[in-house]
mmCIF file of C-alpha atoms in Angstrom:
data_model
loop_
_atom_site.group_PDB
_atom_site.id
_atom_site.type_symbol
_atom_site.label_atom_id
_atom_site.label_comp_id
_atom_site.label_asym_id
_atom_site.label_seq_id
_atom_site.Cartn_x
_atom_site.Cartn_y
_atom_site.Cartn_z
ATOM 1 C CA LEU A 27 83.940 110.696 131.260
ATOM 2 C CA GLN A 28 84.663 108.889 128.013
ATOM 3 C CA LEU A 29 87.563 107.361 126.163
ATOM 4 C CA GLN A 30 87.040 106.237 122.589
ATOM 5 C CA ALA A 31 89.695 104.155 120.847
ATOM 6 C CA SER A 32 89.881 103.711 117.095
ATOM 7 C CA GLY A 33 92.278 102.880 114.300
ATOM 8 C CA GLY A 34 92.718 99.142 114.591
ATOM 9 C CA GLY A 35 92.747 96.816 111.629
ATOM 10 C CA LEU A 36 94.596 94.136 109.728
ATOM 11 C CA VAL A 37 98.202 94.836 108.786
ATOM 12 C CA GLN A 38 101.064 92.744 107.434
ATOM 13 C CA PRO A 39 104.195 92.122 109.488
ATOM 14 C CA GLY A 40 106.505 95.096 109.222
ATOM 15 C CA GLY A 41 103.629 97.451 108.577
ATOM 16 C CA SER A 42 102.345 100.420 110.568
ATOM 17 C CA LEU A 43 99.126 101.569 112.171
ATOM 18 C CA ARG A 44 98.140 104.587 114.196
ATOM 19 C CA LEU A 45 95.625 104.239 116.982
ATOM 20 C CA SER A 46 93.686 107.192 118.334
ATOM 21 C CA CYS A 47 92.005 107.665 121.690
ATOM 22 C CA ALA A 48 89.612 110.581 121.958
ATOM 23 C CA PHE A 49 88.954 111.522 125.558
ATOM 24 C CA SER A 50 86.368 113.778 127.097
ATOM 25 C CA SER A 51 87.339 117.122 128.600
ATOM 26 C CA ASP A 52 86.926 115.882 132.165
ATOM 27 C CA THR A 53 89.767 113.444 131.521
ATOM 28 C CA ALA A 54 92.150 116.211 130.534
ATOM 29 C CA ASP A 55 93.410 116.765 134.080
ATOM 30 C CA HIS A 56 94.105 113.087 134.750
ATOM 31 C CA TRP A 57 97.678 112.318 135.595
ATOM 32 C CA HIS A 58 98.199 109.400 133.251
ATOM 33 C CA ILE A 59 96.676 108.182 130.008
ATOM 34 C CA GLY A 60 97.889 105.396 127.815
ATOM 35 C CA TRP A 61 97.511 102.203 125.908
ATOM 36 C CA PHE A 62 97.092 98.639 127.058
ATOM 37 C CA ARG A 63 96.503 95.447 125.115
ATOM 38 C CA GLN A 64 95.123 91.982 125.588
ATOM 39 C CA ALA A 65 96.005 89.120 123.306
ATOM 40 C CA PRO A 66 93.839 85.996 123.098
ATOM 41 C CA GLY A 67 94.351 83.825 126.154
ATOM 42 C CA LYS A 68 96.670 86.325 127.808
ATOM 43 C CA GLU A 69 96.384 88.903 130.531
ATOM 44 C CA ARG A 70 96.021 92.575 129.777
ATOM 45 C CA GLU A 71 99.377 94.356 129.681
ATOM 46 C CA GLY A 72 100.623 97.909 129.555
ATOM 47 C CA VAL A 73 102.009 99.142 126.236
ATOM 48 C CA SER A 74 102.717 102.837 126.683
ATOM 49 C CA VAL A 75 101.666 105.627 129.016
ATOM 50 C CA ILE A 76 102.080 109.390 128.855
ATOM 51 C CA SER A 77 101.900 111.482 131.980
ATOM 52 C CA ARG A 78 101.009 115.050 132.768
ATOM 53 C CA ARG A 79 104.066 117.235 133.317
ATOM 54 C CA SER A 80 106.387 114.584 131.957
ATOM 55 C CA SER A 81 108.363 114.640 128.751
ATOM 56 C CA SER A 82 109.275 110.966 129.083
ATOM 57 C CA PRO A 83 106.569 108.497 128.130
ATOM 58 C CA ARG A 84 106.797 104.967 129.445
ATOM 59 C CA TYR A 85 107.007 101.975 127.108
ATOM 60 C CA ALA A 86 106.890 98.249 127.553
ATOM 61 C CA ASP A 87 110.198 96.634 126.594
ATOM 62 C CA SER A 88 108.476 94.690 123.833
ATOM 63 C CA VAL A 89 107.512 97.859 121.946
ATOM 64 C CA LYS A 90 110.446 100.186 122.655
ATOM 65 C CA GLY A 91 111.876 101.626 119.482
ATOM 66 C CA ARG A 92 108.797 100.630 117.460
ATOM 67 C CA PHE A 93 105.842 102.407 119.087
ATOM 68 C CA ILE A 94 105.467 106.106 119.829
ATOM 69 C CA ILE A 95 102.820 107.633 122.074
ATOM 70 C CA SER A 96 101.794 111.253 121.731
ATOM 71 C CA LYS A 97 99.083 113.530 123.048
ATOM 72 C CA ASP A 98 97.324 116.457 121.403
ATOM 73 C CA ASN A 99 95.746 118.485 124.192
ATOM 74 C CA ALA A 100 93.957 120.783 121.760
ATOM 75 C CA LYS A 101 92.165 117.800 120.234
ATOM 76 C CA ASN A 102 91.804 115.790 123.472
ATOM 77 C CA THR A 103 93.380 112.831 121.719
ATOM 78 C CA VAL A 104 96.170 110.390 122.486
ATOM 79 C CA TYR A 105 97.841 108.540 119.643
ATOM 80 C CA LEU A 106 99.855 105.356 119.411
ATOM 81 C CA GLN A 107 101.987 105.145 116.297
ATOM 82 C CA MET A 108 102.902 101.503 115.808
ATOM 83 C CA ASN A 109 105.724 100.694 113.406
ATOM 84 C CA ASP A 110 107.436 97.458 112.385
ATOM 85 C CA LEU A 111 104.466 95.486 113.636
ATOM 86 C CA LYS A 112 104.937 91.834 114.503
ATOM 87 C CA PRO A 113 102.437 88.975 114.771
ATOM 88 C CA GLU A 114 102.903 89.045 118.539
ATOM 89 C CA ASP A 115 101.479 92.580 118.575
ATOM 90 C CA THR A 116 98.097 91.116 117.644
ATOM 91 C CA ALA A 117 95.678 92.059 120.413
ATOM 92 C CA VAL A 118 92.749 94.208 121.392
ATOM 93 C CA TYR A 119 94.151 97.604 122.287
ATOM 94 C CA PHE A 120 92.528 99.739 124.974
ATOM 95 C CA CYS A 121 93.109 103.269 126.125
ATOM 96 C CA ALA A 122 92.779 104.052 129.802
ATOM 97 C CA SER A 123 93.366 106.903 132.201
ATOM 98 C CA ARG A 124 94.166 107.378 135.827
ATOM 99 C CA LYS A 125 93.165 110.472 137.766
ATOM 100 C CA ASN A 126 95.712 110.345 140.563
ATOM 101 C CA ARG A 127 99.466 110.195 140.286
ATOM 102 C CA LEU A 128 101.268 106.853 140.197
ATOM 103 C CA VAL A 129 104.812 105.939 141.050
ATOM 104 C CA LEU A 130 106.979 105.244 138.046
ATOM 105 C CA SER A 131 107.076 101.497 138.579
ATOM 106 C CA ALA A 132 103.274 101.233 138.431
ATOM 107 C CA LEU A 133 102.681 103.206 135.252
ATOM 108 C CA LEU A 134 102.183 100.182 133.018
ATOM 109 C CA SER A 135 100.031 98.203 135.458
ATOM 110 C CA PRO A 136 96.488 97.879 134.090
ATOM 111 C CA GLU A 137 94.979 97.381 137.555
ATOM 112 C CA GLN A 138 96.026 100.926 138.492
ATOM 113 C CA TYR A 139 93.780 102.561 135.886
ATOM 114 C CA ASP A 140 90.295 103.767 136.691
ATOM 115 C CA TYR A 141 88.752 104.613 133.355
ATOM 116 C CA TRP A 142 88.711 102.493 130.231
ATOM 117 C CA GLY A 143 87.537 102.862 126.699
ATOM 118 C CA GLN A 144 86.312 100.095 124.471
ATOM 119 C CA GLY A 145 89.018 98.206 122.625
ATOM 120 C CA THR A 146 90.133 98.267 119.033
ATOM 121 C CA LEU A 147 91.443 95.093 117.413
ATOM 122 C CA VAL A 148 94.862 95.029 115.808
ATOM 123 C CA THR A 149 95.712 91.945 113.769
ATOM 124 C CA VAL A 150 99.204 91.489 112.362
ATOM 125 C CA SER A 151 99.237 88.710 109.818
ATOM 126 C CA SER A 152 100.389 87.930 106.314
#
């Protein structure tokens, strides 16, 4: 089982980036897959999660209206389109998945996720 994140980089405030997470076929039936981030000196936090059989992705309040998560099942890839980036979005971004179903309130809790990819660094700076 593998998750491979990519797409990070340096971007100016107000700019955009798209992260990709390629996952192996044995992850395809997991209930939840999404993005988490960890800024220097801070705890890992949930950013956005997309769930099987749900048309309503979950977003952290800090990214609502700016980030969009999507999933391409044919390509086994989850994307995070990040718009209007701010310096406080600077972090290492990770994709992770969870095999079993979670209650709604736990969707953005990193400790609930079983499988993690390596991170990709996003730096927002002028």
